[in-house]
């Protein structure tokens, strides 16, 4: 005879059986392969929500910044992301590099010490096959453990041991960089990252990046900005992609998403791509960090999109953002982006913003708003809204002022310069991913002006010239970046009007043309233009340009577009 307690248990079990059979509940799935590193959702409450940490600072002293960047694998015993013990290529064993703080006129003396292991020839051949199976490669890239250093956005020499991305620092070797900043270099937020052809996406996608801050002269800036600078936050916004072993060794994983990737992720395939991997966007290696402010406090946030292929639509719930600089250059005004009106960050972009904390205490979301498929850098795959940090407001009121546009106007480094009015030459760059003229070759051709990257193919530019660049895309969006010299480009301001800003990196939407204007000042030598979707760059969407002081001794390479090698085939979307 059942007791009442036994009857209750029987009823509970019967109800449970009914619920288990209900079609409203998802079927039970076996655990994903990979343990703590499985491609499964990451709970920020468990693995994040720690106090925000700025990266460590390295500051210049008496005109010289001295730093060492040790390139090596993280120690998986001490380095984790959401419980996964990772073995990733990084600087100084951390998931983000130190912030280098220098002043105009300083020399940045940076020892790049590549302690990554020498890769066996068979492994290098396997890496090359990963790339060449996906795309036509006109020149052999280096191994994934070969590197160099790019100071993104700095107006410095591109030759010798300065910002020279044509160098290849082999494993178990080192190079002493000497990067001299001009005395009039614009102050602002820049960044550094790995730039070895063929290894850029994997290395940057592992965390090989850090901020460069060319610091203000505190005596020349408004008092309100000086106070905000005391509370600045450096935010390297990252997409660190690692497999179920906590490693990044498969270049195919950095390619755009496709319907097959769900299955690949479920099987723990190392080629599982970002969108379906359930990896979270990190800031300085942190999962959803918490930023603390007092009511009425003003902070300066230096936003850097360090993702290898990620549009960040940066929002702070309930708070407007006051933008004061784009790609490191003061605008000489303040653009107010209303709450809910995102600041667009594309790979390589920087934006300096001021934020004034609400007088209402509480916790507010900082999020990357959804990107529709038509604007996505992921080949037509929409990007979902993702919370990337939290803003927690508490404590006594701290009523700080914001600077005015009138106060910011003298800080614009180039004044009212209008390059469009003085440009007397034109350069063309068309970005496209096309098919092969050989119908048996199913690889994509990543090209600028229908040519894949080859260091012997050079576009010559004249020192002192001012030119218009006509930038076009076919089939998919691309992100143009040019080294050494910034450019002027138009954009839509928060109020809907058109304005001009200085930048060094620019999104070109799919099947679009954008005109920008630049001049080549101070430095001669070879550097590159490329797509800052980093797997595009690795697969050939890059070109060498050379600024010369006189006519070259060799014939110039034409900058006009040649006939497509694809014979009219439709472009690939990648």
Coordinates of C-alpha atoms in Angstrom, one line a residue:
X1 CA 0.0 0.0 0.0
X2 CA 1.4 3.4 -1.1
X3 CA 1.9 6.1 1.5
X4 CA 0.8 9.6 0.6
X5 CA 4.5 10.5 0.0
X6 CA 4.8 7.6 -2.5
X7 CA 1.7 8.7 -4.3
X8 CA 3.0 12.2 -4.7
X9 CA 6.3 10.9 -6.1
X10 CA 4.4 8.7 -8.5
X11 CA 2.3 11.6 -9.7
X12 CA 5.5 13.7 -10.1
X13 CA 7.2 11.0 -12.2
X14 CA 4.2 10.6 -14.4
X15 CA 4.1 14.4 -15.0
X16 CA 7.8 14.3 -15.8
X17 CA 7.2 11.6 -18.4
X18 CA 4.5 13.7 -20.1
X19 CA 6.8 16.7 -20.2
X20 CA 9.7 14.7 -21.5
X21 CA 7.5 13.5 -24.4
X22 CA 6.3 17.1 -25.1
X23 CA 7.3 18.4 -28.6
X24 CA 7.8 21.8 -27.0
X25 CA 11.0 20.8 -25.3
X26 CA 14.2 20.4 -27.4
X27 CA 15.6 16.9 -27.8
X28 CA 18.4 15.9 -25.5
X29 CA 21.8 16.2 -27.2
X30 CA 25.0 14.6 -26.2
X31 CA 27.7 16.9 -24.7
X32 CA 29.6 18.8 -27.3
X33 CA 33.2 17.6 -27.9
X34 CA 35.9 19.7 -26.4
X35 CA 34.9 19.9 -22.7
X36 CA 35.4 23.4 -21.4
X37 CA 36.6 24.5 -24.9
X38 CA 33.5 23.2 -26.7
X39 CA 31.7 25.4 -29.1
X40 CA 28.9 26.1 -26.6
X41 CA 27.3 29.3 -25.2
X42 CA 29.4 31.1 -22.6
X43 CA 27.6 32.4 -19.5
X44 CA 29.1 35.8 -18.6
X45 CA 27.7 35.5 -15.0
X46 CA 30.0 32.4 -14.6
X47 CA 32.9 33.3 -16.7
X48 CA 32.9 37.1 -16.8
X49 CA 31.4 40.2 -15.1
X50 CA 34.7 41.0 -13.4
X51 CA 36.0 44.6 -12.9
X52 CA 37.3 46.2 -16.1
X53 CA 41.1 46.2 -16.4
X54 CA 43.1 48.5 -18.6
X55 CA 46.1 46.8 -20.2
X56 CA 49.4 47.6 -18.5
X57 CA 51.0 50.8 -19.6
X58 CA 54.5 51.3 -21.0
X59 CA 55.3 55.1 -21.0
X60 CA 58.0 57.0 -22.7
X61 CA 60.7 58.6 -20.5
X62 CA 62.9 61.5 -21.7
X63 CA 61.8 61.2 -25.3
X64 CA 62.1 57.4 -25.6
X65 CA 59.6 54.6 -25.1
X66 CA 61.4 51.3 -24.4
X67 CA 59.3 48.1 -24.7
X68 CA 59.8 44.4 -25.3
X69 CA 57.1 42.4 -27.0
X70 CA 57.8 38.6 -26.6
X71 CA 55.9 36.7 -29.2
X72 CA 55.0 33.3 -27.7
X73 CA 52.3 30.9 -26.8
X74 CA 50.3 31.5 -23.7
X75 CA 50.7 29.2 -20.8
X76 CA 47.5 27.2 -20.7
X77 CA 47.9 26.5 -17.0
X78 CA 47.5 30.2 -16.3
X79 CA 45.6 31.6 -19.3
X80 CA 41.9 30.8 -19.8
X81 CA 38.9 32.1 -21.7
X82 CA 35.6 31.1 -20.1
X83 CA 37.2 28.1 -18.5
X84 CA 39.0 26.9 -21.6
X85 CA 42.8 26.7 -21.1
X86 CA 44.2 28.3 -24.2
X87 CA 47.5 28.0 -26.1
X88 CA 47.5 31.1 -28.3
X89 CA 50.1 33.3 -30.0
X90 CA 50.3 36.5 -28.0
X91 CA 52.5 39.3 -26.8
X92 CA 54.1 38.8 -23.4
X93 CA 51.9 35.8 -22.6
X94 CA 48.7 37.9 -22.2
X95 CA 45.5 38.0 -24.3
X96 CA 46.2 41.7 -25.2
X97 CA 49.4 43.6 -25.5
X98 CA 50.5 46.5 -23.2
X99 CA 49.4 50.0 -24.0
X100 CA 52.3 52.0 -25.4
X101 CA 52.0 55.7 -24.3
X102 CA 54.3 58.1 -26.1
X103 CA 54.4 61.8 -27.0
X104 CA 55.0 63.6 -30.3
X105 CA 58.7 63.6 -31.1
X106 CA 59.5 60.5 -29.1
X107 CA 61.3 57.4 -30.4
X108 CA 59.6 54.1 -29.8
X109 CA 62.3 51.5 -29.2
X110 CA 60.5 48.1 -29.4
X111 CA 62.2 44.8 -29.2
X112 CA 60.1 42.2 -31.0
X113 CA 61.4 38.9 -29.7
X114 CA 59.8 36.0 -31.6
X115 CA 60.0 32.9 -29.3
X116 CA 57.5 30.8 -31.2
X117 CA 58.9 27.4 -32.1
X118 CA 60.3 26.8 -35.6
X119 CA 57.7 24.9 -37.5
X120 CA 58.7 21.7 -39.4
X121 CA 58.6 22.0 -43.2
X122 CA 55.6 19.6 -43.3
X123 CA 53.6 21.8 -41.0
X124 CA 54.4 24.9 -43.0
X125 CA 53.4 23.0 -46.2
X126 CA 50.1 22.1 -44.5
X127 CA 49.4 25.7 -43.5
X128 CA 50.1 26.8 -47.1
X129 CA 47.7 24.2 -48.4
X130 CA 45.0 25.5 -46.0
X131 CA 45.4 28.9 -47.7
X132 CA 46.0 27.8 -51.3
X133 CA 43.0 25.4 -51.2
X134 CA 40.8 28.4 -50.5
X135 CA 42.3 31.0 -52.7
X136 CA 44.7 31.7 -55.6
X137 CA 47.9 32.8 -54.0
X138 CA 50.3 34.7 -56.2
X139 CA 53.2 34.6 -53.7
X140 CA 54.0 32.1 -50.9
X141 CA 53.0 33.4 -47.5
X142 CA 55.1 32.7 -44.4
X143 CA 54.4 30.2 -41.7
X144 CA 51.9 31.0 -38.9
X145 CA 54.9 31.5 -36.5
X146 CA 56.5 34.1 -38.6
X147 CA 55.6 37.7 -37.7
X148 CA 56.4 41.4 -37.8
X149 CA 55.0 44.6 -36.2
X150 CA 52.7 47.2 -37.7
X151 CA 51.9 50.5 -35.9
X152 CA 48.4 51.0 -37.3
X153 CA 47.7 54.7 -38.1
X154 CA 51.0 56.2 -37.1
X155 CA 52.5 58.7 -39.5
X156 CA 56.0 57.3 -39.5
X157 CA 58.6 55.9 -41.8
X158 CA 57.8 52.6 -43.5
X159 CA 61.3 51.5 -44.2
X160 CA 64.2 49.8 -42.4
X161 CA 63.3 48.8 -38.8
X162 CA 60.5 51.3 -38.5
X163 CA 56.9 50.5 -39.5
X164 CA 58.0 48.0 -42.1
X165 CA 55.4 45.3 -42.7
X166 CA 57.5 43.8 -45.5
X167 CA 59.9 42.3 -43.0
X168 CA 59.5 38.7 -41.8
X169 CA 60.7 38.0 -38.3
X170 CA 61.3 34.2 -38.2
X171 CA 60.7 32.0 -35.2
X172 CA 63.5 32.1 -32.7
X173 CA 64.8 35.5 -34.0
X174 CA 64.3 39.0 -32.8
X175 CA 64.4 42.6 -34.2
X176 CA 64.9 45.9 -32.5
X177 CA 62.4 48.4 -34.0
X178 CA 63.2 52.1 -33.9
X179 CA 60.1 54.1 -34.7
X180 CA 60.5 57.9 -34.7
X181 CA 57.4 60.0 -34.2
X182 CA 57.5 63.4 -35.9
X183 CA 57.3 66.4 -33.4
X184 CA 53.9 67.4 -34.9
X185 CA 52.4 63.9 -34.9
X186 CA 48.7 64.0 -34.1
X187 CA 47.8 62.9 -30.6
X188 CA 45.2 60.2 -30.2
X189 CA 44.5 56.5 -30.2
X190 CA 46.4 54.2 -32.5
X191 CA 47.2 50.5 -32.2
X192 CA 49.8 47.9 -33.1
X193 CA 49.4 44.4 -34.3
X194 CA 51.0 41.5 -36.2
X195 CA 51.1 41.9 -40.0
X196 CA 53.0 39.0 -41.5
X197 CA 51.6 38.0 -44.9
X198 CA 49.7 34.8 -44.4
X199 CA 49.7 34.8 -40.6
X200 CA 47.9 38.1 -39.9
X201 CA 44.4 36.8 -39.2
X202 CA 45.5 33.9 -37.0
X203 CA 47.9 36.1 -35.0
X204 CA 45.6 39.1 -34.5
X205 CA 42.7 36.7 -34.0
X206 CA 44.7 35.2 -31.1
X207 CA 45.2 38.5 -29.4
X208 CA 48.4 39.9 -30.9
X209 CA 47.5 43.5 -30.7
X210 CA 47.6 46.5 -28.3
X211 CA 46.9 50.2 -28.1
X212 CA 49.3 53.1 -28.9
X213 CA 48.3 56.4 -27.2
X214 CA 50.1 59.5 -28.4
X215 CA 49.3 61.6 -25.4
X216 CA 47.9 65.1 -25.1
X217 CA 49.8 68.1 -23.8
X218 CA 47.8 68.6 -20.7
X219 CA 48.4 72.4 -20.9
X220 CA 46.8 72.7 -24.3
X221 CA 43.5 70.9 -23.8
X222 CA 40.3 72.0 -22.2
X223 CA 40.1 71.5 -18.5
X224 CA 37.0 69.2 -18.9
X225 CA 38.9 66.9 -21.3
X226 CA 41.9 66.9 -18.9
X227 CA 39.7 65.6 -16.1
X228 CA 38.1 63.0 -18.4
X229 CA 41.6 61.8 -19.4
X230 CA 42.3 60.9 -15.8
X231 CA 39.5 58.3 -16.0
X232 CA 40.3 56.9 -19.5
X233 CA 39.5 53.4 -20.5
X234 CA 41.4 51.6 -23.3
X235 CA 39.2 49.1 -25.0
X236 CA 40.7 46.6 -27.4
X237 CA 37.6 44.9 -28.7
X238 CA 38.6 41.4 -29.8
X239 CA 37.3 38.3 -31.6
X240 CA 39.6 35.6 -30.2
X241 CA 38.8 32.4 -32.1
X242 CA 40.1 29.1 -30.6
X243 CA 39.2 25.5 -31.3
X244 CA 38.2 22.8 -28.9
X245 CA 41.8 22.3 -28.0
X246 CA 42.1 26.0 -27.1
X247 CA 44.3 26.7 -30.1
X248 CA 44.2 28.6 -33.4
X249 CA 45.9 26.8 -36.2
X250 CA 43.3 26.5 -38.9
X251 CA 43.1 29.4 -41.3
X252 CA 39.8 28.2 -42.7
X253 CA 38.1 29.0 -39.3
X254 CA 38.7 32.7 -40.0
X255 CA 36.7 32.5 -43.3
X256 CA 33.1 33.8 -43.5
X257 CA 30.3 31.8 -42.0
X258 CA 28.1 29.4 -44.1
X259 CA 25.2 27.1 -43.4
X260 CA 27.6 24.1 -42.9
X261 CA 29.3 25.6 -40.0
X262 CA 26.6 24.7 -37.5
X263 CA 27.4 21.0 -38.2
X264 CA 31.1 21.7 -38.0
X265 CA 30.8 23.4 -34.7
X266 CA 28.6 20.6 -33.3
X267 CA 31.2 18.1 -34.2
X268 CA 34.0 20.1 -32.7
X269 CA 35.6 20.7 -36.1
X270 CA 38.6 23.1 -35.9
X271 CA 37.3 24.9 -39.0
X272 CA 34.2 26.1 -37.0
X273 CA 33.9 29.8 -37.9
X274 CA 33.1 32.7 -35.6
X275 CA 29.4 33.3 -36.0
X276 CA 28.3 29.8 -34.9
X277 CA 31.2 29.1 -32.6
X278 CA 29.5 30.7 -29.6
X279 CA 32.8 32.4 -28.7
X280 CA 32.2 35.8 -27.1
X281 CA 33.6 39.2 -28.1
X282 CA 36.2 40.1 -25.4
X283 CA 37.6 43.5 -24.3
X284 CA 41.3 43.3 -23.4
X285 CA 40.8 39.5 -23.1
X286 CA 37.9 39.9 -20.6
X287 CA 34.4 38.4 -21.0
X288 CA 31.7 41.1 -20.3
X289 CA 33.8 43.2 -17.9
X290 CA 32.1 45.7 -15.6
X291 CA 33.0 49.4 -15.8
X292 CA 32.4 51.4 -12.7
X293 CA 31.4 55.1 -12.7
X294 CA 29.8 57.5 -10.3
X295 CA 26.7 59.5 -11.2
X296 CA 27.7 62.5 -13.3
X297 CA 31.3 61.3 -13.9
X298 CA 32.9 61.8 -17.3
X299 CA 35.3 59.2 -18.7
X300 CA 37.2 59.0 -22.0
X301 CA 36.8 55.7 -23.7
X302 CA 39.3 54.8 -26.5
X303 CA 37.5 52.2 -28.7
X304 CA 39.6 50.0 -30.9
X305 CA 38.0 47.4 -33.2
X306 CA 40.8 44.8 -33.1
X307 CA 38.6 42.0 -34.5
X308 CA 39.9 40.1 -37.5
X309 CA 36.4 40.4 -39.2
X310 CA 33.9 42.1 -37.0
X311 CA 31.6 45.1 -37.3
X312 CA 31.0 46.6 -33.9
X313 CA 27.9 48.8 -33.6
X314 CA 28.8 50.2 -30.2
X315 CA 26.0 51.2 -27.8
X316 CA 25.7 52.1 -24.2
X317 CA 22.2 51.6 -22.8
X318 CA 20.6 54.9 -21.8
X319 CA 23.7 57.0 -22.5
X320 CA 24.7 59.2 -25.4
X321 CA 28.3 59.1 -26.6
X322 CA 30.2 62.2 -27.4
X323 CA 32.7 61.4 -30.1
X324 CA 35.8 63.6 -30.2
X325 CA 38.2 61.7 -32.5
X326 CA 38.1 59.2 -35.4
X327 CA 41.1 56.9 -36.1
X328 CA 43.1 58.8 -33.6
X329 CA 42.6 62.3 -35.1
X330 CA 40.7 65.0 -33.2
X331 CA 37.7 66.3 -35.2
X332 CA 37.8 69.8 -33.7
X333 CA 34.2 69.4 -32.6
X334 CA 32.0 67.0 -30.7
X335 CA 29.6 64.6 -32.4
X336 CA 26.8 63.6 -30.0
X337 CA 25.5 60.1 -30.8
X338 CA 22.2 59.7 -28.9
X339 CA 21.4 56.7 -26.7
X340 CA 20.4 53.9 -29.1
X341 CA 22.4 55.5 -32.0
X342 CA 25.4 53.3 -32.4
X343 CA 29.0 54.3 -33.3
X344 CA 30.1 52.2 -36.2
X345 CA 33.4 50.4 -35.7
X346 CA 34.8 48.3 -38.5
X347 CA 38.0 46.2 -38.3
X348 CA 40.9 48.6 -37.6
X349 CA 38.7 51.6 -36.7
X350 CA 39.2 53.7 -33.6
X351 CA 36.8 56.1 -31.9
X352 CA 37.5 58.3 -28.9
X353 CA 34.4 59.1 -27.0
X354 CA 33.4 60.8 -23.8
X355 CA 30.6 59.4 -21.7
X356 CA 28.8 61.1 -18.8
X357 CA 27.3 58.7 -16.3
X358 CA 23.6 58.9 -15.7
X359 CA 22.4 60.4 -12.4
X360 CA 20.3 57.2 -12.0
X361 CA 22.4 54.5 -10.3
X362 CA 22.1 51.0 -11.8
X363 CA 23.6 48.6 -14.3
X364 CA 23.5 49.4 -18.0
X365 CA 24.4 47.2 -20.9
X366 CA 27.2 48.0 -23.3
X367 CA 26.5 46.1 -26.4
X368 CA 27.3 45.5 -30.1
X369 CA 23.9 46.0 -31.9
X370 CA 22.8 43.6 -34.5
X371 CA 24.1 43.9 -38.0
X372 CA 21.7 42.9 -40.8
X373 CA 22.8 40.4 -43.4
X374 CA 23.1 43.1 -46.2
X375 CA 25.7 45.0 -44.2
X376 CA 27.5 42.1 -42.6
X377 CA 31.2 41.4 -43.2
X378 CA 30.3 37.7 -42.9
X379 CA 29.1 37.0 -46.5
X380 CA 25.5 37.8 -45.9
X381 CA 25.2 36.2 -42.5
X382 CA 23.5 38.6 -40.0
X383 CA 25.3 39.4 -36.7
X384 CA 23.2 39.2 -33.6
X385 CA 23.1 41.7 -30.7
X386 CA 25.8 40.8 -28.1
X387 CA 26.4 42.3 -24.7
X388 CA 30.1 43.0 -24.5
X389 CA 30.4 44.9 -21.2
X390 CA 28.4 46.4 -18.3
X391 CA 28.3 49.9 -17.0
X392 CA 27.6 50.0 -13.2
X393 CA 26.8 53.4 -11.8
X394 CA 26.9 53.8 -8.0
X395 CA 28.2 56.1 -5.3
X396 CA 28.2 59.8 -4.5
X397 CA 27.3 62.2 -7.4
X398 CA 30.4 63.4 -9.2
X399 CA 29.2 66.2 -11.4
X400 CA 31.8 66.6 -14.1
X401 CA 31.6 68.9 -17.2
X402 CA 31.9 68.0 -20.8
X403 CA 34.1 70.1 -23.1
X404 CA 32.3 72.2 -25.8
X405 CA 32.9 72.0 -29.6
X406 CA 34.4 75.5 -29.4
X407 CA 36.9 74.3 -26.8
X408 CA 37.8 71.3 -29.0
X409 CA 38.2 73.2 -32.2
X410 CA 41.9 74.2 -31.6
X411 CA 42.8 70.6 -31.2
X412 CA 42.1 69.6 -34.8
X413 CA 45.7 68.9 -36.1
X414 CA 45.0 69.8 -39.7
X415 CA 42.8 72.8 -39.1
X416 CA 40.5 73.5 -42.0
X417 CA 42.6 71.6 -44.6
X418 CA 40.5 70.6 -47.6
X419 CA 42.4 68.0 -49.7
X420 CA 39.5 67.7 -52.2
X421 CA 40.1 71.2 -53.2
X422 CA 43.7 70.7 -54.0
X423 CA 43.8 67.1 -55.3
X424 CA 45.3 66.9 -58.8
X425 CA 45.7 63.2 -59.3
X426 CA 43.6 60.0 -59.1
X427 CA 44.2 56.5 -57.9
X428 CA 41.8 53.6 -58.4
X429 CA 41.4 50.6 -56.2
X430 CA 38.7 48.0 -56.9
X431 CA 38.3 45.2 -54.3
X432 CA 36.8 42.0 -55.5
X433 CA 36.8 38.2 -55.0
X434 CA 36.5 36.5 -58.4
X435 CA 36.5 33.1 -59.9
X436 CA 39.3 31.6 -61.9
X437 CA 39.5 31.6 -65.7
X438 CA 40.2 27.8 -65.3
X439 CA 36.7 26.4 -64.6
X440 CA 38.4 23.5 -62.9
X441 CA 39.9 25.9 -60.3
X442 CA 37.2 26.5 -57.7
X443 CA 39.4 28.7 -55.5
X444 CA 38.6 32.4 -55.1
X445 CA 40.9 35.2 -56.3
X446 CA 41.3 37.9 -53.6
X447 CA 42.3 40.9 -55.6
X448 CA 42.9 44.6 -55.9
X449 CA 42.4 45.8 -59.4
X450 CA 42.2 42.2 -60.5
X451 CA 45.7 41.3 -59.1
X452 CA 46.5 39.2 -56.0
X453 CA 49.3 40.4 -53.7
X454 CA 52.8 40.1 -55.1
X455 CA 55.6 42.3 -53.6
X456 CA 57.2 42.8 -57.0
X457 CA 54.0 44.5 -58.3
X458 CA 54.3 48.1 -57.1
X459 CA 52.1 51.2 -57.4
X460 CA 54.2 54.4 -57.4
X461 CA 53.1 57.6 -55.6
X462 CA 54.8 61.0 -55.7
X463 CA 56.1 62.6 -52.5
X464 CA 54.2 65.8 -51.9
X465 CA 51.3 64.9 -54.2
X466 CA 47.6 65.3 -53.2
X467 CA 45.3 62.7 -54.8
X468 CA 41.8 61.4 -54.9
X469 CA 41.4 57.7 -54.3
X470 CA 38.4 56.1 -55.9
X471 CA 37.6 52.9 -53.9
X472 CA 35.1 50.4 -55.2
X473 CA 33.8 47.0 -54.3
X474 CA 32.1 44.2 -56.3
X475 CA 29.9 41.7 -54.7
X476 CA 30.7 42.1 -51.0
X477 CA 31.9 44.8 -48.6
X478 CA 35.6 45.4 -47.9
X479 CA 37.6 47.6 -45.5
X480 CA 40.2 49.8 -47.0
X481 CA 43.4 50.6 -45.0
X482 CA 46.4 52.5 -46.1
X483 CA 49.6 52.8 -44.1
X484 CA 51.6 56.0 -43.2
X485 CA 49.3 58.8 -44.4
X486 CA 45.7 59.4 -43.2
X487 CA 43.0 60.5 -45.6
X488 CA 39.9 62.7 -45.6
X489 CA 36.5 61.1 -46.3
X490 CA 32.9 62.1 -46.0
X491 CA 30.4 60.5 -43.6
X492 CA 26.9 61.0 -42.2
X493 CA 27.0 62.8 -38.9
X494 CA 24.7 61.9 -36.0
X495 CA 22.2 64.6 -37.0
X496 CA 22.0 63.3 -40.6
X497 CA 24.2 66.0 -42.2
X498 CA 27.4 65.3 -44.2
X499 CA 30.7 65.9 -42.6
X500 CA 34.4 65.3 -43.3
X501 CA 36.7 63.3 -41.0
X502 CA 40.2 62.1 -41.1
X503 CA 40.7 58.3 -41.1
X504 CA 43.1 55.6 -42.1
X505 CA 40.6 52.7 -42.4
X506 CA 37.3 52.8 -44.2
X507 CA 34.4 50.4 -44.9
X508 CA 33.4 50.3 -48.6
X509 CA 29.9 48.7 -48.7
X510 CA 29.1 46.0 -51.2
X511 CA 28.8 47.2 -54.8
X512 CA 29.7 50.8 -53.8
X513 CA 32.2 53.5 -54.6
X514 CA 33.7 56.0 -52.1
X515 CA 36.0 58.8 -52.8
X516 CA 38.7 59.8 -50.3
X517 CA 41.6 62.3 -50.5
X518 CA 45.1 62.0 -49.2
X519 CA 48.6 63.5 -49.6
X520 CA 51.9 61.9 -49.2
X521 CA 54.1 63.8 -46.8
X522 CA 57.4 63.5 -45.0
X523 CA 58.2 59.8 -45.9
X524 CA 59.3 57.9 -48.9
X525 CA 59.5 54.1 -49.2
X526 CA 57.3 51.0 -49.6
X527 CA 54.2 50.2 -47.6
X528 CA 50.9 48.6 -48.4
X529 CA 47.2 49.1 -49.0
X530 CA 44.9 46.2 -48.2
X531 CA 41.5 45.0 -47.0
X532 CA 41.4 45.0 -43.2
X533 CA 39.2 41.9 -43.2
X534 CA 42.3 40.1 -42.2
X535 CA 41.7 36.8 -43.9
X536 CA 41.2 38.8 -47.1
X537 CA 44.6 40.4 -46.7
X538 CA 46.3 37.0 -46.0
X539 CA 44.7 35.5 -49.1
X540 CA 45.9 38.2 -51.5
X541 CA 43.9 41.4 -51.1
X542 CA 46.9 43.6 -50.6
X543 CA 49.2 45.8 -52.8
X544 CA 52.6 47.4 -52.3
X545 CA 52.7 51.1 -52.9
X546 CA 55.9 53.2 -52.9
X547 CA 56.2 56.9 -52.3
X548 CA 59.2 58.2 -54.3
X549 CA 60.9 61.6 -54.3
X550 CA 61.7 61.5 -58.0
X551 CA 60.7 59.5 -61.0
X552 CA 61.4 55.8 -60.6
X553 CA 64.1 54.2 -62.7
X554 CA 61.8 51.4 -63.6
X555 CA 58.5 51.8 -65.5
X556 CA 55.6 52.6 -63.3
X557 CA 52.9 50.0 -62.7
X558 CA 49.6 51.2 -64.1
X559 CA 46.9 52.0 -61.6
X560 CA 44.2 51.5 -64.1
X561 CA 42.1 48.3 -63.9
X562 CA 43.0 45.5 -66.1
X563 CA 40.5 43.0 -67.6
X564 CA 39.2 40.5 -65.2
X565 CA 41.0 37.2 -65.2
X566 CA 37.7 35.5 -64.4
X567 CA 36.4 36.2 -67.9
X568 CA 33.2 37.8 -66.5
X569 CA 32.5 35.1 -63.9
X570 CA 30.4 36.3 -60.9
X571 CA 32.3 37.3 -57.8
X572 CA 32.4 35.2 -54.7
X573 CA 31.0 36.5 -51.5
X574 CA 33.4 36.1 -48.7

